[in-house]
Tab-separated table of C-alpha atoms in Angstrom:
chain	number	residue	atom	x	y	z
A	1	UNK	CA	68.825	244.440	23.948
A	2	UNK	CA	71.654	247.146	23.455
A	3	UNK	CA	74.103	244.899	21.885
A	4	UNK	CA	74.006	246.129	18.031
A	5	UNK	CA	75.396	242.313	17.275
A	6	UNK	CA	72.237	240.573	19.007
A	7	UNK	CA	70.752	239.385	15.746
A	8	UNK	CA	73.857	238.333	14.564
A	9	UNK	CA	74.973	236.836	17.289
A	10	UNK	CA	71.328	234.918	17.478
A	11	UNK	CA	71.588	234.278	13.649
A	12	UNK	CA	75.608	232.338	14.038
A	13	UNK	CA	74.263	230.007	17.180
A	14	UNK	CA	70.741	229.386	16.171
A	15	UNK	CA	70.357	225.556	14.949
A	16	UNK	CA	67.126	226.179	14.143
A	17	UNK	CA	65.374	223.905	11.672
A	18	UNK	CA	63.307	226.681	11.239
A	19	UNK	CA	65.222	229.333	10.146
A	20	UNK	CA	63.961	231.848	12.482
A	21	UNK	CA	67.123	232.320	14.689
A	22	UNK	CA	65.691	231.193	17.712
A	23	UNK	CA	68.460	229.476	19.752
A	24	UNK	CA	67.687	226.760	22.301
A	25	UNK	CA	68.776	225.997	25.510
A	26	UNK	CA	71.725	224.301	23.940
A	27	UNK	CA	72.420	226.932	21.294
A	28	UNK	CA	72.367	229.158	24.510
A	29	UNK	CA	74.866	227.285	26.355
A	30	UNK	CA	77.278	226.992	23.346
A	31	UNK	CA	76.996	231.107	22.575
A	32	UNK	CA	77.839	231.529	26.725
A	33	UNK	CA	81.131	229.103	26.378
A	34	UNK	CA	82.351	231.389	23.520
A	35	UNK	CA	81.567	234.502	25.468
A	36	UNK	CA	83.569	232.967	28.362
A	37	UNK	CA	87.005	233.845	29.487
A	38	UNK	CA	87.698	230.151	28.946
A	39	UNK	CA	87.226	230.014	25.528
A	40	UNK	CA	90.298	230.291	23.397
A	41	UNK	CA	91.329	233.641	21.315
A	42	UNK	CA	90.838	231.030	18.320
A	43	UNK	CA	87.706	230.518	19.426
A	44	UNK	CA	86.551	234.014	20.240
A	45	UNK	CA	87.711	235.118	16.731
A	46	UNK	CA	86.020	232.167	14.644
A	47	UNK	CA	82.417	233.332	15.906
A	48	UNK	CA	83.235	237.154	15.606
A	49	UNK	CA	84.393	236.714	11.993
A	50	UNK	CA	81.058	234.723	11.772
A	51	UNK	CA	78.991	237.559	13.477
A	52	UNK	CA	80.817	240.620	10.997
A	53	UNK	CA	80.088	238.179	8.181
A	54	UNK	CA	76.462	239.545	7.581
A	55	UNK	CA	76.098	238.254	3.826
A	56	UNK	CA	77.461	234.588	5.315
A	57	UNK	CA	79.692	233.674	2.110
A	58	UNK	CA	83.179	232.844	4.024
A	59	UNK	CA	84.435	236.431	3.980
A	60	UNK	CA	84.587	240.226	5.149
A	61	UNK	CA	84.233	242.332	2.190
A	62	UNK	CA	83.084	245.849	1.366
A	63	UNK	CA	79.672	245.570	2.248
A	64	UNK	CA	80.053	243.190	5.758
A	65	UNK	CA	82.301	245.912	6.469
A	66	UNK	CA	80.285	248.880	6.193
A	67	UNK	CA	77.508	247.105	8.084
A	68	UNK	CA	79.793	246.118	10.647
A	69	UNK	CA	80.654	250.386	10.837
A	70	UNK	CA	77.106	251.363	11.127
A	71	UNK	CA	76.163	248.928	13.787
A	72	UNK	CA	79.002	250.356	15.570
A	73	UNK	CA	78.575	253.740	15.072
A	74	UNK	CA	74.759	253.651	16.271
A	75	UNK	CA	70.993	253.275	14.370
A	76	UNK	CA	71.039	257.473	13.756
A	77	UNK	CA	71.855	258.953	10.755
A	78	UNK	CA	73.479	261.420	12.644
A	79	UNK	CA	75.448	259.370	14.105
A	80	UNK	CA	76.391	257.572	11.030
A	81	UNK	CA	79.845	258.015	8.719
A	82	UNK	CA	79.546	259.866	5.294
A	83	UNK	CA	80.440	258.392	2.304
A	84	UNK	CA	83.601	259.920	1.977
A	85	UNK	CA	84.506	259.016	5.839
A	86	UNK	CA	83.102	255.466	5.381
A	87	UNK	CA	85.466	254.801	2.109
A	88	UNK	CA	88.240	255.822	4.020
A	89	UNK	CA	87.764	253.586	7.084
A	90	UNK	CA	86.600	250.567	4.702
A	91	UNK	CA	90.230	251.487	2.404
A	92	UNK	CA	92.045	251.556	5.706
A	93	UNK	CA	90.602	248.030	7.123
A	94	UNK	CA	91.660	246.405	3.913
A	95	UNK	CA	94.951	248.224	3.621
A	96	UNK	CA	95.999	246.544	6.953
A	97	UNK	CA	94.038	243.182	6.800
A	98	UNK	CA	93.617	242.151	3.619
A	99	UNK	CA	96.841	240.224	3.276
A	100	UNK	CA	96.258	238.657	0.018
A	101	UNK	CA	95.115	242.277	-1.830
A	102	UNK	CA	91.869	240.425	-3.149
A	103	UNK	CA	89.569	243.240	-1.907
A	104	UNK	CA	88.304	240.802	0.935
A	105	UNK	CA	89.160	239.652	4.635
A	106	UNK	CA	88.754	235.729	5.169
A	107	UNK	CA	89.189	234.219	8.317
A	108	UNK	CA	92.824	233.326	8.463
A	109	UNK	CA	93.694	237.109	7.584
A	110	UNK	CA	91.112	238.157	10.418
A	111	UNK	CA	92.401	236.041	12.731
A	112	UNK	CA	96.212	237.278	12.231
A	113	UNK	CA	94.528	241.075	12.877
A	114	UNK	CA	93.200	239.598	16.208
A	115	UNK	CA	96.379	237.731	17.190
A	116	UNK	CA	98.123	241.192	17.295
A	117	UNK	CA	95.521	242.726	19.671
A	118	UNK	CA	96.119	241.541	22.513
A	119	UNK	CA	92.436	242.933	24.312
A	120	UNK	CA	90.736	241.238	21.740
A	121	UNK	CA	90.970	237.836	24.372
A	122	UNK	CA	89.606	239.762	27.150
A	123	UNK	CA	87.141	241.457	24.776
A	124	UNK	CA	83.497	240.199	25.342
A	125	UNK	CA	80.776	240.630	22.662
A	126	UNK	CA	78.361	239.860	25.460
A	127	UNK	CA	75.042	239.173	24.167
């Protein structure tokens, strides 16, 4: 219930004919094998590039990014970054990910950001 990701996170596994996110038991099972310190750092990254990919079109960009912030940063407005802040962070991300320069973070560029963190294996985004 605290996890800022959880309708994300229902969204990516949900195989839901029905569109409503719901996941089964066997969506359940394959979101808990991801979470789990078996599954690969390959692994692990595909689904959380999935999860930060709120618009689902294949890539991070300014938007995805700025959503990803706010859930991070909490539902308050006080809590959240101002516009200035939020450009800064957003220009920073891409300055350092975005390999390419086309204003965007796909998945191969995400997972070369992850591959040189090396909690990001032993990071869970528990559900």
């Amino acid at each position: 219930q605290a996890n800022p990701f959880r309708h994300r996170i229902c969204h990516v596994f949900s195989t839901s004919e029905e569109g409503d996110d719901s996941l089964s038991f066997e969506d359940f099972l394959d979101m808990l094998s991801v979470f789990s310190d078996a599954a690969t750092s390959d692994v692990k990254s595909h689904y959380a590039f999935r999860i930060f990919d709120f618009d689902d079109d294949g890539t991070l960009d300014r938007k995805d990014l700025e959503n990803l912030v706010n859930c991070l940063t909490g539902p308050g407005e006080e809590s959240r970054l101002s516009s200035a802040d939020m450009e800064q962070l957003i220009h920073n991300i891409l300055e350092e990910s975005d390999i390419d320069k086309d204003g965007t973070i796909n998945l191969s560029e995400f997972q070369h950001v992850v591959s040189r963190s090396p909690d990001f294996a032993r990071y869970k985004l528990s559900a």
